[in-house]
CSV table of C-alpha atoms in Angstrom, one decimal:
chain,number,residue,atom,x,y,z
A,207,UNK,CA,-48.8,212.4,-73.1
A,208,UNK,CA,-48.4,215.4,-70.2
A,209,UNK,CA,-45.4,217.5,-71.4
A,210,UNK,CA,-43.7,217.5,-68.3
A,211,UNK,CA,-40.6,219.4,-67.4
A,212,UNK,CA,-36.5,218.5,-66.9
A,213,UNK,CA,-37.2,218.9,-63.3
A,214,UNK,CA,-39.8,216.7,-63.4
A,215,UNK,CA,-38.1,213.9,-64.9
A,216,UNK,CA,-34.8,214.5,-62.5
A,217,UNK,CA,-37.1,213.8,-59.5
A,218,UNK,CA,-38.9,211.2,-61.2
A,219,UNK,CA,-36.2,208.9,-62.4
A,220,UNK,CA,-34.3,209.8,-59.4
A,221,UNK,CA,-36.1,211.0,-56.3
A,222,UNK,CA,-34.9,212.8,-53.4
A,223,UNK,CA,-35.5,211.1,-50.0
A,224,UNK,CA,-37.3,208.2,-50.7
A,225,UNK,CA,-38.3,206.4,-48.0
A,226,UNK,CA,-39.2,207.1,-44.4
A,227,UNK,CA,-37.2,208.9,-42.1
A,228,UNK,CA,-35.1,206.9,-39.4
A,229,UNK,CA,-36.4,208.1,-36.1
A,230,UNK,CA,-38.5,210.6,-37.3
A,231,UNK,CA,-40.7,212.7,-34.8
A,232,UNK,CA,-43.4,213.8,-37.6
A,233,UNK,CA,-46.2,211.9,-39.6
A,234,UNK,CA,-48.5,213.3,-42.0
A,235,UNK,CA,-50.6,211.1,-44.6
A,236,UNK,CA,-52.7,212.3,-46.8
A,237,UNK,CA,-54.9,210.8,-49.7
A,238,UNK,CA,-56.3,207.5,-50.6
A,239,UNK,CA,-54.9,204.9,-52.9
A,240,UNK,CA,-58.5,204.0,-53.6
A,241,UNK,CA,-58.6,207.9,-55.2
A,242,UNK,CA,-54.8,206.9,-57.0
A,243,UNK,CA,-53.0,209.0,-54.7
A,244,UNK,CA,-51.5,208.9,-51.2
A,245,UNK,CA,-48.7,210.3,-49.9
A,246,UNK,CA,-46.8,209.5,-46.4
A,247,UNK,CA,-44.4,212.5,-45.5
A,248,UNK,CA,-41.7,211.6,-42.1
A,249,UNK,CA,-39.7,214.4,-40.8
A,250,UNK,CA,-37.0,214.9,-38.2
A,251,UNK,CA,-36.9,218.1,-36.0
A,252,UNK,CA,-34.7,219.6,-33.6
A,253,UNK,CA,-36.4,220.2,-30.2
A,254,UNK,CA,-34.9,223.0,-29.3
A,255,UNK,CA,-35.0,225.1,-32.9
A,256,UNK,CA,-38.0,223.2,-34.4
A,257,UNK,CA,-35.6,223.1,-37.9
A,258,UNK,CA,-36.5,220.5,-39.9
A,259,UNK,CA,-33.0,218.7,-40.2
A,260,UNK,CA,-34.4,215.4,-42.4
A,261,UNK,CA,-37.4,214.6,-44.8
A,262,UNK,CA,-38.8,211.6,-46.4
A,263,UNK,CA,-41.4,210.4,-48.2
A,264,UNK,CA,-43.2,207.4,-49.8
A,265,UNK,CA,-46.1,207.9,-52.4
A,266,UNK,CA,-48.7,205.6,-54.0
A,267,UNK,CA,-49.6,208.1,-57.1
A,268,UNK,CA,-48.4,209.1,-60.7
A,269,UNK,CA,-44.9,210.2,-61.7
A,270,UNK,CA,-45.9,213.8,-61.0
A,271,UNK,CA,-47.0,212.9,-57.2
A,272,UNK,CA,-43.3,211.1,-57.0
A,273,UNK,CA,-41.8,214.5,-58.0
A,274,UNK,CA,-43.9,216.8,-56.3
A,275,UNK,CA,-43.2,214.8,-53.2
A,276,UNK,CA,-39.4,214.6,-54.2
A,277,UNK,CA,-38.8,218.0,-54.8
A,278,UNK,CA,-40.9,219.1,-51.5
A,279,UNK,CA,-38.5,217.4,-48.9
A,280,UNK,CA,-35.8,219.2,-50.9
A,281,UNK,CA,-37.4,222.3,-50.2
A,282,UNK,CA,-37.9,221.8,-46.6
A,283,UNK,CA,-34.8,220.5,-45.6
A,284,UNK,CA,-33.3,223.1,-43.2
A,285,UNK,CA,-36.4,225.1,-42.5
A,286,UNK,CA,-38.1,226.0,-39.3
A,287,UNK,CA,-41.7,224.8,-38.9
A,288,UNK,CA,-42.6,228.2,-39.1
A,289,UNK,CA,-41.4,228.6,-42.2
A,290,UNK,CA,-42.5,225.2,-43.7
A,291,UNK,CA,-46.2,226.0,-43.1
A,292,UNK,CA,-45.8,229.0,-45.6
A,293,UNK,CA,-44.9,226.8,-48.6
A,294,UNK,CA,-47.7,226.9,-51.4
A,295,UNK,CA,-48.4,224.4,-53.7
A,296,UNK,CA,-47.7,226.8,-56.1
A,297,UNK,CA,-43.8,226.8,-54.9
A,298,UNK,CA,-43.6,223.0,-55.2
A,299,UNK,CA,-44.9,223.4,-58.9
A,300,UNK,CA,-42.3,226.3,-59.7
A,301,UNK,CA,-39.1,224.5,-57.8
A,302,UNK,CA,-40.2,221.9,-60.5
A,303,UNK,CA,-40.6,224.6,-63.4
A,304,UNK,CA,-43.9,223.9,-63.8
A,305,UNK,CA,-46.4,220.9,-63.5
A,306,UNK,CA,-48.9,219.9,-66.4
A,307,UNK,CA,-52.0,221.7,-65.6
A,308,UNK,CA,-53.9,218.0,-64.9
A,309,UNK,CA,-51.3,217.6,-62.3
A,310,UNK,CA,-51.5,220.7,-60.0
A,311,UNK,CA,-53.5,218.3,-57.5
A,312,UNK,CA,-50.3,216.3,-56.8
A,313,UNK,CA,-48.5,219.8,-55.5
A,314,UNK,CA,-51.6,220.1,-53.1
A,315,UNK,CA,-51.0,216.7,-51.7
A,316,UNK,CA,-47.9,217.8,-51.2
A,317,UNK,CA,-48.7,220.9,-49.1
A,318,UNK,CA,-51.2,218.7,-47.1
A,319,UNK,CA,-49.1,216.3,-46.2
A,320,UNK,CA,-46.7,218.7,-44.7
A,321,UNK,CA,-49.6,220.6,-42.7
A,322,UNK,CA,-50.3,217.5,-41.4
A,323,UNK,CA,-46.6,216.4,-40.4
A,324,UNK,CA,-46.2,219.7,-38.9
A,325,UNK,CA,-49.9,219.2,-36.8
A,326,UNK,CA,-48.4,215.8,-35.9
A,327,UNK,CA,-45.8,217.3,-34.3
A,328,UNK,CA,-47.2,219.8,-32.2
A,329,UNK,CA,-49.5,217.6,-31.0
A,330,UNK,CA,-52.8,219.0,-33.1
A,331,UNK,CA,-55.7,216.7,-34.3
A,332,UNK,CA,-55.4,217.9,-38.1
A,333,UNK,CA,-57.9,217.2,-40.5
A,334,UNK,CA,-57.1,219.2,-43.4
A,335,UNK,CA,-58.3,222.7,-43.7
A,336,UNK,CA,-61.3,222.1,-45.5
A,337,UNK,CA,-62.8,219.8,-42.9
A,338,UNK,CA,-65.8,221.7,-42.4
A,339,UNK,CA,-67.2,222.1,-45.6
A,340,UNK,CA,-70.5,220.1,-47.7
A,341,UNK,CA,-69.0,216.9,-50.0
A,342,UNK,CA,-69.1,218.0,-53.6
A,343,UNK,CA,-67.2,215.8,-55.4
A,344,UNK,CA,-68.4,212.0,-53.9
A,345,UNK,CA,-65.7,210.3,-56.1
A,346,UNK,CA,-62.8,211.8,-54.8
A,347,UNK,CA,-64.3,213.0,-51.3
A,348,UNK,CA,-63.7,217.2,-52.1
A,349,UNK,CA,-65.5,219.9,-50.3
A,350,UNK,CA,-66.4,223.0,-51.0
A,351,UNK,CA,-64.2,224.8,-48.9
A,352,UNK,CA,-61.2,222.7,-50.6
A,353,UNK,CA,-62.2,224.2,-53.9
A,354,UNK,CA,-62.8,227.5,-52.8
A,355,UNK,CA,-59.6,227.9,-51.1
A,356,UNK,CA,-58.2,226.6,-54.4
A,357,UNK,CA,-60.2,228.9,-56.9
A,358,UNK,CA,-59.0,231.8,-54.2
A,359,UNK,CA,-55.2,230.9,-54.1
A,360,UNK,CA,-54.3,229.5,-57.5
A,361,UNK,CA,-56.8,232.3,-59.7
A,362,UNK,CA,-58.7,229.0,-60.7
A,363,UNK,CA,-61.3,230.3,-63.5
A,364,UNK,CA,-63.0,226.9,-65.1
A,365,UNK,CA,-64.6,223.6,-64.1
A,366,UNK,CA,-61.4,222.1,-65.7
A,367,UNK,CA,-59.0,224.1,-63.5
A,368,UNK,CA,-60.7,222.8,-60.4
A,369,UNK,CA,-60.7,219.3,-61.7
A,370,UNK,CA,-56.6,220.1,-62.3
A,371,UNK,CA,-55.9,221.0,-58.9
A,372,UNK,CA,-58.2,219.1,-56.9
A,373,UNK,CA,-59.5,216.5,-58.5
A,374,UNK,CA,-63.0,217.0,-58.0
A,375,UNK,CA,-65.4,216.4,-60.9
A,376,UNK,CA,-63.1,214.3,-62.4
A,377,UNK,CA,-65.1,211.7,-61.9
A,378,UNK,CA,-68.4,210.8,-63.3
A,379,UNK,CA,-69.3,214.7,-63.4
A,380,UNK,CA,-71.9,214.5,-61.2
A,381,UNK,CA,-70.7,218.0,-59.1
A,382,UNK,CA,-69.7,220.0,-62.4
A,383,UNK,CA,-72.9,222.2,-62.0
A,384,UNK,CA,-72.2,222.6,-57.9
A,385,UNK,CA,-68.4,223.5,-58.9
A,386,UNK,CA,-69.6,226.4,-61.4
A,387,UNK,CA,-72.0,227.7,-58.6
A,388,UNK,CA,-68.7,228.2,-56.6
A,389,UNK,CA,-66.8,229.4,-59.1
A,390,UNK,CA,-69.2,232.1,-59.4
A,391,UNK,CA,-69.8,232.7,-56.0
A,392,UNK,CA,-65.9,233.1,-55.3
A,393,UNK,CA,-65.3,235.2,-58.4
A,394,UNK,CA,-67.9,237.4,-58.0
A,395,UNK,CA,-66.3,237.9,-54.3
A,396,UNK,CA,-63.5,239.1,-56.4
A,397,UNK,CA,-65.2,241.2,-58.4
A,398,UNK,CA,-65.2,239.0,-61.9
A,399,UNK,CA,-68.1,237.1,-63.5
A,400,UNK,CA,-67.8,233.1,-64.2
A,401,UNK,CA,-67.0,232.4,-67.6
A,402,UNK,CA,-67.7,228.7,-68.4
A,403,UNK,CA,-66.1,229.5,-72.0
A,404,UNK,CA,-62.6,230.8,-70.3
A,405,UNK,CA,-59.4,228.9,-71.2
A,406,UNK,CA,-58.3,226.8,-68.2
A,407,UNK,CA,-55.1,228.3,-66.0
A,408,UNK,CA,-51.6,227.0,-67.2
A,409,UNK,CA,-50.0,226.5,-70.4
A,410,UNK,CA,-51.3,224.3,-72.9
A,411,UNK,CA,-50.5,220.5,-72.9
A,412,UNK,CA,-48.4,219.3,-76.0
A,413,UNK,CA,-49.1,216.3,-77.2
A,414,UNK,CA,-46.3,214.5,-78.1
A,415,UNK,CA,-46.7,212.2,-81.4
A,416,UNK,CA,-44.7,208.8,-80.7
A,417,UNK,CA,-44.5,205.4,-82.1
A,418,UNK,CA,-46.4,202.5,-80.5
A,419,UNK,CA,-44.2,200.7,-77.8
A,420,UNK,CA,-42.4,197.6,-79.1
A,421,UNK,CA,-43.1,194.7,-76.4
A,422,UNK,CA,-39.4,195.0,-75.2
A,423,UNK,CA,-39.8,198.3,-74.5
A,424,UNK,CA,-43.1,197.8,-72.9
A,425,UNK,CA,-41.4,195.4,-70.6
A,426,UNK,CA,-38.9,197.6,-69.4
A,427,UNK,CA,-41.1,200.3,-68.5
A,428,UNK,CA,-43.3,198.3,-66.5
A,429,UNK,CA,-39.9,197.1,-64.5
A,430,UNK,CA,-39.2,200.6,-64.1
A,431,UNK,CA,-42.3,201.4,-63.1
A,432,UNK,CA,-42.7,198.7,-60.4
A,433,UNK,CA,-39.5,198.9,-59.5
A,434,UNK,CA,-40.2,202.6,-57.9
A,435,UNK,CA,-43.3,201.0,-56.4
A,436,UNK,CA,-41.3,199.1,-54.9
A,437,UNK,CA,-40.2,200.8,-51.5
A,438,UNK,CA,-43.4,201.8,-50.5
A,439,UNK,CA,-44.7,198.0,-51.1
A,440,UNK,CA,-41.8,196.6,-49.3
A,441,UNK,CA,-42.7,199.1,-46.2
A,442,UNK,CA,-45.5,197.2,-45.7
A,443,UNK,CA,-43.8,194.0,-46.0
A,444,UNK,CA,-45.2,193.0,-49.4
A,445,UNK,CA,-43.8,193.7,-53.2
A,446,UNK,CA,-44.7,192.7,-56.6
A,447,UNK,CA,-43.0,190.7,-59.3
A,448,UNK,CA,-43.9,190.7,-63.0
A,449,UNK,CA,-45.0,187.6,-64.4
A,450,UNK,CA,-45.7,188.7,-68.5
A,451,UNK,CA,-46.8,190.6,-70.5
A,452,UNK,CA,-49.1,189.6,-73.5
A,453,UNK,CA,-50.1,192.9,-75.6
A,454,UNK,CA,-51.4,195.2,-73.0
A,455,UNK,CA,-51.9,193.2,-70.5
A,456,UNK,CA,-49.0,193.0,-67.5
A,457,UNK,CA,-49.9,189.6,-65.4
A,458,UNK,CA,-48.2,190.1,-61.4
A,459,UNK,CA,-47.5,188.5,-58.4
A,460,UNK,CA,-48.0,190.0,-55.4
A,461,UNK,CA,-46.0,188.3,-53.0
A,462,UNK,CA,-45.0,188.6,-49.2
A,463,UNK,CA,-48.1,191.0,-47.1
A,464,UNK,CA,-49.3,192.2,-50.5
A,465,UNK,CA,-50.1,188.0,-50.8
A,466,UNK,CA,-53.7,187.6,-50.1
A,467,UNK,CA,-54.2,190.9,-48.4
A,468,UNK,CA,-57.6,192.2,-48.7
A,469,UNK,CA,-56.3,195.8,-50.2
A,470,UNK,CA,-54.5,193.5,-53.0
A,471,UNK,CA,-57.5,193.9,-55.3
A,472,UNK,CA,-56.9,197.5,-54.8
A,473,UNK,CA,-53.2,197.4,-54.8
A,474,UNK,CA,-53.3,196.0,-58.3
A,475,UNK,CA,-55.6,198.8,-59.5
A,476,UNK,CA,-53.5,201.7,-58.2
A,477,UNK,CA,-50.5,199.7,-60.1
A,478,UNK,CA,-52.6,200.3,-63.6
A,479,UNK,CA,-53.3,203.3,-63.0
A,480,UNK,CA,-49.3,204.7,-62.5
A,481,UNK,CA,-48.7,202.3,-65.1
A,482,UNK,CA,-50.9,204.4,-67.5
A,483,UNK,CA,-49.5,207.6,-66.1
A,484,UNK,CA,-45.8,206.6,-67.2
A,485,UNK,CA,-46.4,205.0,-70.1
A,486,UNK,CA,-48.7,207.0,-71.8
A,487,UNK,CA,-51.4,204.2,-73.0
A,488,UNK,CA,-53.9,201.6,-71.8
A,489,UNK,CA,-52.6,198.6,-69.9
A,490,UNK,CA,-54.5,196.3,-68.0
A,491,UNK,CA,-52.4,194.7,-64.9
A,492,UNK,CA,-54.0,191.7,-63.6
A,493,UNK,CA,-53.2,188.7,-61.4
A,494,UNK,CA,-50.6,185.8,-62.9
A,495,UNK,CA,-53.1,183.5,-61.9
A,496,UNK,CA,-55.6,184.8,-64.4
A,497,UNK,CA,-53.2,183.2,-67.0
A,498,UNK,CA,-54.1,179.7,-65.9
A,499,UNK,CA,-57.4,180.5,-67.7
A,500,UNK,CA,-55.9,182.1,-70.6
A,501,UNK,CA,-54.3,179.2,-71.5
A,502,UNK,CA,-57.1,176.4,-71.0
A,503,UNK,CA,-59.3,178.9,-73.2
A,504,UNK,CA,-56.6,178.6,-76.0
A,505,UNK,CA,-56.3,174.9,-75.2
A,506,UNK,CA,-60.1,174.4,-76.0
């Protein structure tokens, strides 16, 4: 279990400007639900001033992409453009006192997706800073210039701190000897040598020792869970019901759009995955149909 802040939890359970902005003038997306994270950010600004007077988002990711997102429309509320463009990731990680180290990627998303809102805007083709650079990480499609502009901004100094913030070479590893060569390329720019043995950037993760959920309690956290799926699901004009639960396994309907759709398959996947981001354990999520066969095996 990530030991995340008060903060985190206050925009968690209870987001900030959910939901897409009525009549907004500015889009940016950013991420891929395939990767477990995706992030739509609407604004509203004034013509004449360029202050952003609303903000809204909806987010397909973990509890800490909800609150990162959350807490960033708070922060930009009331703000010129100008001014937008010089929030860090780093200042959506402190408005939150401070994110898990595993979860500094979800702050970055955050920042993206407000580059990109802003590009919208104005009119400009954006494509993310990092455009440019060679593929490192295939799994999560990072570049080199994403991870250098990381390791540069953030004082990244280990494979794992990378990993942290952008997600790259958390994977299947593939790219960890390719991340190392630009650690030490970016350090020794600095002035410092690569130290594979240094401790990773942040404070430690604490685990939290905590009894096995009951099947009751189980229940209600996948409600809760898919409940603040919900929004973004019904956007799209589809949603999802829960069906049971037997052990780990939660068995769904996807109903409306989400019926049939060829992204349901992965719609169902990026469920799990927040699923085991909440609750802290492995659960399966599969189709209710798949029950049907549960039940003639026990019947034979």
């Amino acid at each position: 279990m990530w030991d995340y802040s008060d903060k985190v939890k206050e925009h968690f359970f209870n987001p900030k400007n959910a939901g897409a902005v009525v009549d907004a003038n500015a889009t940016g997306e950013v991420g891929s639900i395939s990767c477990g994270d995706a992030l739509r950010l609407t604004l509203k600004v004034e013509e004449e001033t360029e202050v952003i007077l609303e903000a809204g988002f909806q987010t397909f990711g973990c509890g800490s992409a909800i609150a990162s997102s959350s807490v960033l429309t708070e922060i930009i509320k009331g703000m010129t453009l100008d001014e937008a463009l010089k929030v860090t990731n780093q200042d959506i990680a402190d408005h939150l006192e401070g994110l898990p180290p595993e979860k500094m990627h979800c702050s970055v998303m955050g920042r993206e997706a407000l580059q990109a809102a802003i590009a919208n805007y104005r009119g400009e083709e954006w494509a993310d800073d990092h455009a440019e650079g060679a593929l490192v990480c295939k799994c999560f499609a990072i570049d080199a210039v994403m991870i250098e502009e990381m390791v540069w901004a953030n004082k990244l100094r280990t494979v794992q701190d990378v990993t942290n913030f952008t997600k790259a070479g958390g994977g299947c590893a593939a790219c960890h000897e390719d991340i190392e060569a630009i650690l030490e390329k970016v350090l020794a720019e600095k002035g410092e040598k690569f130290d594979p043995e240094a401790a990773p950037v942040g404070k430690p993760v604490v685990a939290e020792v905590k009894l096995p959920l009951t099947n009751l309690q189980r229940i209600k956290k996948i409600e809760q869970v898919l409940e603040s799926l919900r929004p973004s699901l019904m956007a799209d004009g589809g949603d999802v019901e829960l069906v049971e639960v037997i052990g780990n396994t939660a068995y769904v309907n996807m109903t409306g759009a989400c019926s049939g759709c060829q992204m349901a398959a992965m719609t169902i996947a990026g469920i799990q995955q927040r699923l085991m981001e909440v609750m802290g354990e492995f659960i399966k999520v599969v189709p209710a149909s798949e029950m049907k066969k549960l039940v003639n095996i026990e019947v034979a």
